[in-house]
Short mmCIF file of C-alpha atoms in Angstrom, two decimals:
data_model
loop_
_atom_site.label_atom_id
_atom_site.label_comp_id
_atom_site.label_asym_id
_atom_site.label_seq_id
_atom_site.Cartn_x
_atom_site.Cartn_y
_atom_site.Cartn_z
CA MET A 1 -102.95 233.54 37.87
CA GLU A 2 -106.26 233.66 35.37
CA ILE A 3 -108.62 231.03 34.47
CA HIS A 4 -110.74 232.24 30.65
CA VAL A 5 -113.97 230.40 31.11
CA GLY A 6 -114.98 230.96 27.02
CA GLY A 7 -118.19 230.51 25.24
CA ALA A 8 -121.02 232.60 24.76
CA ALA A 9 -120.57 234.70 27.32
CA PRO A 10 -116.93 235.05 27.96
CA TYR A 11 -115.22 235.83 31.16
CA ASP A 12 -112.43 235.29 33.81
CA VAL A 13 -111.68 234.11 37.05
CA VAL A 14 -108.68 235.45 38.68
CA ILE A 15 -106.40 233.25 41.29
CA GLY A 16 -104.26 234.79 44.30
CA ARG A 17 -104.05 236.73 47.14
CA GLY A 18 -104.85 240.65 46.97
CA VAL A 19 -106.99 240.37 44.47
CA GLY A 20 -109.72 242.58 45.58
CA ASP A 21 -108.75 245.16 42.82
CA ARG A 22 -110.27 243.09 40.29
CA VAL A 23 -113.87 243.34 40.72
CA LEU A 24 -114.05 247.09 39.78
CA PRO A 25 -113.04 246.87 36.00
CA MET A 26 -114.87 243.09 35.63
CA LEU A 27 -118.35 244.93 36.09
CA GLY A 28 -117.73 247.10 32.73
CA ASP A 29 -118.01 250.52 31.93
CA GLY A 30 -121.80 252.63 32.21
CA VAL A 31 -122.39 250.61 35.74
CA ARG A 32 -123.52 253.48 38.13
CA ARG A 33 -125.29 251.47 41.04
CA VAL A 34 -124.01 248.17 42.36
CA ALA A 35 -125.73 246.04 45.09
CA VAL A 36 -123.26 243.99 47.36
CA LEU A 37 -125.06 241.00 48.71
CA PHE A 38 -122.97 239.34 51.30
CA PRO A 39 -123.35 236.56 54.73
CA ASP A 40 -124.45 239.76 57.92
CA GLY A 41 -121.43 238.39 59.76
CA LEU A 42 -118.70 238.60 56.73
CA ARG A 43 -119.39 242.05 56.62
CA HIS A 44 -115.30 243.02 57.98
CA LEU A 45 -114.40 240.30 54.06
CA ALA A 46 -117.26 242.81 52.57
CA GLU A 47 -116.31 246.13 53.51
CA PRO A 48 -113.17 246.70 51.51
CA VAL A 49 -114.99 245.82 48.12
CA ILE A 50 -117.83 248.30 49.50
CA ALA A 51 -114.74 250.85 49.80
CA ASP A 52 -113.25 250.44 46.32
CA LEU A 53 -116.52 250.46 44.79
CA GLY A 54 -117.40 253.94 46.44
CA LYS A 55 -114.20 255.50 45.88
CA ALA A 56 -114.92 254.49 42.21
CA GLY A 57 -118.10 256.89 42.65
CA LEU A 58 -120.19 254.09 42.51
CA ALA A 59 -123.26 254.36 44.87
CA VAL A 60 -123.48 251.17 46.75
CA LEU A 61 -126.45 249.26 47.79
CA GLU A 62 -125.63 247.02 50.87
CA LEU A 63 -128.23 243.95 50.96
CA PRO A 64 -127.11 241.71 53.99
CA LEU A 65 -128.14 238.20 53.37
CA PRO A 66 -129.04 235.57 56.11
CA GLU A 67 -125.90 233.07 57.25
CA GLY A 68 -125.18 229.79 55.34
CA GLU A 69 -128.57 228.37 53.36
CA GLY A 70 -130.85 230.34 55.49
CA ALA A 71 -129.88 232.75 52.27
CA LYS A 72 -131.41 230.56 49.75
CA THR A 73 -135.19 231.78 50.21
CA ALA A 74 -137.99 233.08 48.16
CA ALA A 75 -138.80 235.41 51.05
CA VAL A 76 -135.08 236.76 50.90
CA ALA A 77 -135.22 236.98 47.25
CA VAL A 78 -137.84 239.04 47.16
CA ALA A 79 -136.95 241.12 49.48
CA ALA A 80 -133.58 241.82 47.77
CA TRP A 81 -136.07 242.44 44.48
CA ASP A 82 -137.85 244.78 46.53
CA ALA A 83 -134.42 246.74 47.08
CA LEU A 84 -133.70 246.56 44.52
CA GLY A 85 -136.48 248.33 43.27
CA GLU A 86 -136.94 250.82 45.59
CA ALA A 87 -132.90 251.98 44.29
CA GLY A 88 -134.34 252.29 41.31
CA PHE A 89 -131.57 249.62 39.55
CA THR A 90 -132.08 248.99 35.93
CA ARG A 91 -130.11 246.78 33.40
CA SER A 92 -126.96 248.94 33.04
CA ASP A 93 -126.26 248.36 37.01
CA ALA A 94 -125.01 245.43 39.04
CA VAL A 95 -124.72 242.65 41.49
CA VAL A 96 -121.32 241.94 43.25
CA THR A 97 -121.24 239.23 45.80
CA VAL A 98 -118.84 238.14 48.94
CA GLY A 99 -119.52 235.29 50.55
CA GLY A 100 -119.45 231.04 50.34
CA GLY A 101 -121.69 228.95 48.07
CA ALA A 102 -125.07 229.84 49.16
CA THR A 103 -124.08 233.40 48.90
CA THR A 104 -123.26 233.61 45.18
CA ASP A 105 -126.49 231.11 44.41
CA MET A 106 -128.62 233.09 46.16
CA GLY A 107 -126.88 236.72 44.69
CA GLY A 108 -126.74 234.78 41.15
CA PHE A 109 -130.14 234.20 41.57
CA VAL A 110 -131.27 238.08 42.07
CA ALA A 111 -128.91 239.15 39.31
CA ALA A 112 -130.54 236.60 36.92
CA THR A 113 -134.26 237.67 38.01
CA TRP A 114 -133.89 240.74 37.96
CA LEU A 115 -135.35 242.95 34.71
CA ARG A 116 -134.46 239.56 33.21
CA GLY A 117 -130.42 239.36 33.77
CA VAL A 118 -128.02 241.96 35.33
CA PRO A 119 -124.00 241.71 35.59
CA ALA A 120 -122.85 240.08 38.16
CA VAL A 121 -119.43 239.35 39.66
CA HIS A 122 -118.60 236.99 42.34
CA VAL A 123 -116.45 237.29 44.66
CA PRO A 124 -116.22 233.63 46.82
CA THR A 125 -114.50 233.34 50.28
CA THR A 126 -114.82 229.78 51.30
CA LEU A 127 -113.19 227.15 49.37
CA LEU A 128 -116.61 225.76 48.25
CA GLY A 129 -117.44 228.64 46.57
CA MET A 130 -113.83 229.22 45.15
CA VAL A 131 -114.61 226.00 43.26
CA ASP A 132 -117.91 224.98 42.76
CA ALA A 133 -120.33 227.89 43.35
CA ALA A 134 -118.96 230.73 42.19
CA VAL A 135 -117.94 229.32 38.67
CA GLY A 136 -120.68 227.87 35.95
CA GLY A 137 -123.35 230.03 36.52
CA LYS A 138 -125.77 228.55 38.21
CA THR A 139 -127.69 230.09 40.94
CA GLY A 140 -130.53 228.90 43.04
CA LEU A 141 -132.99 228.56 46.07
CA ASN A 142 -134.07 226.06 48.31
CA THR A 143 -137.49 225.31 49.08
CA ALA A 144 -139.21 222.73 50.98
CA ALA A 145 -139.46 219.61 48.22
CA GLY A 146 -135.36 219.67 48.17
CA LYS A 147 -132.03 221.82 47.56
CA ASN A 148 -131.67 224.23 44.71
CA LEU A 149 -134.71 223.01 43.00
CA VAL A 150 -135.66 226.83 41.54
CA GLY A 151 -132.92 228.65 40.00
CA SER A 152 -131.77 229.63 36.32
CA PHE A 153 -128.30 229.69 34.31
CA HIS A 154 -126.53 232.99 34.38
CA GLU A 155 -122.66 233.79 33.67
CA PRO A 156 -121.26 235.73 35.56
CA ALA A 157 -119.49 239.18 34.51
CA GLY A 158 -116.39 237.33 36.71
CA VAL A 159 -114.91 235.68 39.28
CA VAL A 160 -112.27 237.01 42.12
CA CYS A 161 -110.69 234.27 44.09
CA ASP A 162 -108.81 235.74 46.85
CA LEU A 163 -106.35 233.02 48.45
CA ALA A 164 -106.03 235.68 51.44
CA THR A 165 -109.46 234.99 52.34
CA LEU A 166 -109.65 231.08 53.40
CA GLY A 167 -107.20 231.84 56.73
CA THR A 168 -110.44 233.51 57.29
CA LEU A 169 -111.94 230.53 57.55
CA PRO A 170 -112.74 228.16 60.40
CA HIS A 171 -111.35 224.59 59.53
CA ASP A 172 -114.27 222.53 59.53
CA GLU A 173 -115.29 225.35 56.59
CA LEU A 174 -112.10 224.93 55.29
CA VAL A 175 -111.92 220.87 55.42
CA SER A 176 -115.64 221.01 53.97
CA GLY A 177 -114.94 222.57 50.72
CA LEU A 178 -112.72 219.89 49.89
CA GLY A 179 -115.19 217.32 49.09
CA GLU A 180 -116.31 219.49 45.87
CA VAL A 181 -111.95 219.72 45.05
CA VAL A 182 -111.73 215.52 46.07
CA LYS A 183 -114.91 214.99 43.78
CA CYS A 184 -113.20 216.98 40.90
CA GLY A 185 -109.91 214.60 41.49
CA PHE A 186 -112.21 211.54 40.75
CA ILE A 187 -114.68 212.66 37.92
CA ALA A 188 -111.75 214.54 35.69
CA ASP A 189 -108.00 215.56 36.91
CA PRO A 190 -106.61 212.51 39.10
CA GLU A 191 -103.24 214.54 40.35
CA ILE A 192 -105.67 216.56 42.83
CA LEU A 193 -106.35 213.02 44.38
CA ARG A 194 -102.53 212.91 44.41
CA LEU A 195 -101.89 215.95 46.29
CA VAL A 196 -104.11 215.49 48.57
CA GLU A 197 -103.04 211.86 50.04
CA GLU A 198 -99.28 213.09 49.64
CA ASP A 199 -99.63 216.17 51.59
CA PRO A 200 -103.00 215.76 53.51
CA ALA A 201 -101.92 218.35 55.76
CA GLY A 202 -100.72 221.22 52.99
CA ALA A 203 -104.37 220.60 51.39
CA VAL A 204 -105.90 221.79 54.41
CA ASP A 205 -103.45 224.58 55.18
CA PRO A 206 -104.75 227.80 54.01
CA ALA A 207 -101.32 229.69 52.97
CA SER A 208 -99.75 226.39 50.91
CA PRO A 209 -99.05 226.06 47.28
CA VAL A 210 -100.97 223.04 47.71
CA LEU A 211 -103.85 224.17 48.64
CA ALA A 212 -102.98 227.60 46.16
CA GLU A 213 -102.60 224.25 43.12
CA LEU A 214 -105.62 222.57 44.65
CA VAL A 215 -108.26 225.71 44.20
CA ARG A 216 -106.51 225.90 40.55
CA ARG A 217 -107.13 222.81 39.07
CA SER A 218 -110.44 222.13 40.59
CA VAL A 219 -111.39 225.77 39.05
CA GLN A 220 -110.03 224.52 35.40
CA VAL A 221 -111.92 221.24 36.18
CA LYS A 222 -115.08 222.98 36.75
CA VAL A 223 -114.25 225.46 33.69
CA ASP A 224 -113.79 222.65 31.37
CA VAL A 225 -116.77 220.93 32.33
CA VAL A 226 -119.22 223.85 32.23
CA VAL A 227 -117.66 225.07 28.51
CA GLY A 228 -118.20 221.96 26.51
CA ASP A 229 -122.32 221.94 28.22
CA LEU A 230 -123.10 224.86 29.65
CA LYS A 231 -127.25 223.94 30.79
CA GLU A 232 -126.71 220.27 31.80
CA THR A 233 -128.52 219.36 28.70
CA ALA A 234 -126.63 217.08 26.15
CA GLY A 235 -122.97 215.51 27.79
CA PHE A 236 -120.40 216.51 25.03
CA ALA A 237 -120.50 215.93 21.61
CA GLY A 238 -118.37 212.63 20.77
CA GLY A 239 -117.62 212.42 24.38
CA GLY A 240 -118.07 208.94 24.60
CA GLY A 241 -120.95 208.78 26.80
CA HIS A 242 -119.56 211.48 29.17
CA PRO A 243 -122.11 213.06 30.78
CA GLY A 244 -120.85 216.50 30.41
CA ARG A 245 -121.75 218.86 33.17
CA GLU A 246 -123.76 216.40 34.84
CA ALA A 247 -120.44 215.15 35.55
CA LEU A 248 -119.85 217.71 38.22
CA ASN A 249 -123.14 216.02 40.43
CA TYR A 250 -120.63 213.18 41.28
CA GLY A 251 -121.81 212.31 44.83
CA HIS A 252 -124.46 214.67 44.97
CA THR A 253 -127.90 212.84 44.68
CA MET A 254 -127.22 211.23 47.83
CA ALA A 255 -125.79 214.03 49.58
CA HIS A 256 -128.81 216.13 48.68
CA ALA A 257 -131.16 213.92 50.01
CA ILE A 258 -128.89 213.90 53.40
CA GLU A 259 -129.12 217.54 53.45
CA ARG A 260 -131.91 217.99 53.50
CA ALA A 261 -132.58 214.97 55.93
CA GLU A 262 -130.33 216.99 58.42
CA ASP A 263 -132.88 220.37 57.47
CA TYR A 264 -129.42 221.83 55.66
CA THR A 265 -127.47 222.15 58.78
CA MET A 266 -124.48 220.04 57.69
CA ARG A 267 -121.83 220.65 56.01
CA HIS A 268 -122.52 220.71 51.77
CA GLY A 269 -119.09 219.54 50.61
CA GLU A 270 -119.31 216.89 54.17
CA ALA A 271 -122.53 215.61 52.32
CA VAL A 272 -120.59 215.38 49.16
CA ALA A 273 -118.09 213.29 50.71
CA ILE A 274 -120.45 210.74 52.26
CA GLY A 275 -122.47 211.22 48.92
CA MET A 276 -119.30 209.88 46.60
CA VAL A 277 -118.81 206.77 48.56
CA PHE A 278 -122.51 205.62 48.74
CA VAL A 279 -121.96 206.44 44.38
CA ALA A 280 -118.93 204.44 44.30
CA GLU A 281 -120.28 201.50 46.07
CA LEU A 282 -123.43 201.94 43.98
CA ALA A 283 -120.43 201.58 41.13
CA ARG A 284 -118.83 198.76 42.29
CA ARG A 285 -121.82 196.64 42.91
CA THR A 286 -123.44 197.45 39.47
CA GLY A 287 -119.97 195.98 37.58
CA HIS A 288 -118.17 199.84 36.98
CA LEU A 289 -115.89 200.54 39.82
CA ASP A 290 -113.29 198.09 40.63
CA ASP A 291 -112.57 197.36 44.30
CA ALA A 292 -109.16 199.93 44.78
CA THR A 293 -110.86 202.88 43.18
CA ALA A 294 -114.32 202.83 45.40
CA ALA A 295 -112.12 201.99 48.71
CA ARG A 296 -110.02 204.86 47.54
CA HIS A 297 -113.09 207.59 48.19
CA ALA A 298 -113.04 206.74 51.75
CA GLY A 299 -109.61 206.78 52.52
CA THR A 300 -108.53 209.92 50.71
CA LEU A 301 -111.38 211.49 52.47
CA ALA A 302 -110.83 210.44 55.69
CA ALA A 303 -107.03 211.87 54.88
CA VAL A 304 -108.36 215.38 55.20
CA GLY A 305 -110.90 214.73 57.96
CA LEU A 306 -114.23 214.45 55.48
CA PRO A 307 -116.78 212.33 57.34
CA THR A 308 -117.49 209.08 55.35
CA ARG A 309 -120.47 207.27 56.71
CA TYR A 310 -123.61 208.65 58.14
CA ASP A 311 -126.51 206.92 59.52
CA GLY A 312 -129.01 209.61 60.80
CA ALA A 313 -131.52 208.78 58.14
CA PRO A 314 -133.47 205.92 57.44
CA TYR A 315 -132.95 204.64 53.89
CA GLU A 316 -136.36 205.31 52.93
CA GLN A 317 -136.19 208.72 53.48
CA LEU A 318 -133.26 209.14 51.67
CA HIS A 319 -134.88 207.35 48.80
CA ALA A 320 -137.97 209.47 48.79
CA ALA A 321 -135.81 212.88 48.79
CA MET A 322 -133.67 211.11 45.95
CA LYS A 323 -136.40 210.63 43.96
CA VAL A 324 -137.14 214.81 43.65
CA ASP A 325 -133.46 215.86 43.14
CA LYS A 326 -133.32 217.65 39.72
CA LYS A 327 -131.34 214.48 37.94
CA SER A 328 -134.51 211.87 37.95
CA ARG A 329 -136.20 211.36 35.37
CA GLY A 330 -139.97 210.60 35.84
CA ASP A 331 -139.53 207.68 38.88
CA GLN A 332 -136.26 206.86 37.37
CA LEU A 333 -133.22 207.63 39.75
CA ARG A 334 -130.53 208.96 38.37
CA PHE A 335 -126.13 208.57 39.88
CA VAL A 336 -122.92 209.79 38.00
CA VAL A 337 -121.06 206.90 38.75
CA LEU A 338 -116.71 206.11 37.14
CA ASP A 339 -116.21 203.70 34.75
CA GLY A 340 -112.57 204.22 35.80
CA LEU A 341 -110.75 207.50 37.40
CA ALA A 342 -111.58 210.54 35.73
CA ARG A 343 -114.35 208.28 33.41
CA PRO A 344 -117.94 209.39 34.66
CA ARG A 345 -120.80 208.29 33.21
CA VAL A 346 -124.64 208.15 34.23
CA LEU A 347 -126.46 205.20 35.76
CA ALA A 348 -130.07 205.44 35.33
CA GLY A 349 -132.30 203.04 37.23
CA PRO A 350 -130.24 201.07 39.75
CA ALA A 351 -132.06 198.14 41.58
CA GLU A 352 -132.79 198.31 44.49
CA ALA A 353 -131.29 195.91 46.33
CA ASP A 354 -127.81 197.48 44.80
CA LEU A 355 -129.11 200.80 46.25
CA ARG A 356 -129.86 199.46 49.63
CA ALA A 357 -126.19 197.76 50.19
CA ALA A 358 -124.56 201.11 49.11
CA TYR A 359 -127.03 202.64 51.81
CA GLU A 360 -125.08 200.12 53.98
CA ARG A 361 -121.99 200.60 53.30
CA MET A 362 -122.71 204.34 53.47
CA ARG A 363 -123.49 203.90 57.35
CA GLY A 364 -120.55 201.34 57.45
CA ALA A 365 -122.37 198.61 57.99
#
């Protein structure tokens, strides 16, 4: 199946099994050299892509990356730029990423910044990468101050989601990706929640049609939101207060604080799950969300094995981390909350008492 992403720089997201041959045509004509960025531990998944590019007569520069969030550092970016420079990459050359969300973040950033932008095709190999990181053009790296604070918008030339790679994932990694899937259900497509709740076993089965449908629906949610507000600046015109792309940050303000507190050792989808429980309670306490929908967050997430509690860092530490979140404005914290299913909005400057109460709910108190 294909999902078309419109806008100023349109591209397609291909979803299916055995679709690796779609990478080459997405690169377009005129490309002579391709840098393939991949985690060193996923070389076996990158090799078929590298072989196909080589057979087509392209010169391939292999750029192995550290695993996970360890790839998203300034030092890794500098090393990639140096390698591109030594290989003589020009604006007519391209980047291909093969890996999870950290790989597409870093590979996209390298493509966005080399010569102020060269084409990139993403081949996400994780559920998280397919439904979130690879689509929408956000790229970035981490600093000591927080996650994704340095980055740029750089839409890819195409995205190829080969569902067969989901079968190579450790179970916990697949489950983690469902954090972003469930998020899409709450902010835009409640059918996602129904599918997860009615068949949680199918949702975590990499070969099931349920998971394939969850991927399709989640990608469609992200595409619909991104096309309406690519650079997360204005929300949806005439959208009745819809925060636009910022809606995709549902649960992320607390999630990023937790990830930083855990030195990025917690999986992103797990942190997002906990962050959604936090923000659902915040919305309930501030009169935006009814009790049943707030409680549904923990129930749906727990059904597929995602965490719903966290007590690993004190409130003061997490609050300080949230203040440097990229969605904050000055000293004012901003959270995406729900007024109901598929009705996201921004809550700015919530009261300290409500923040602390939501934190206690997150701790399981």
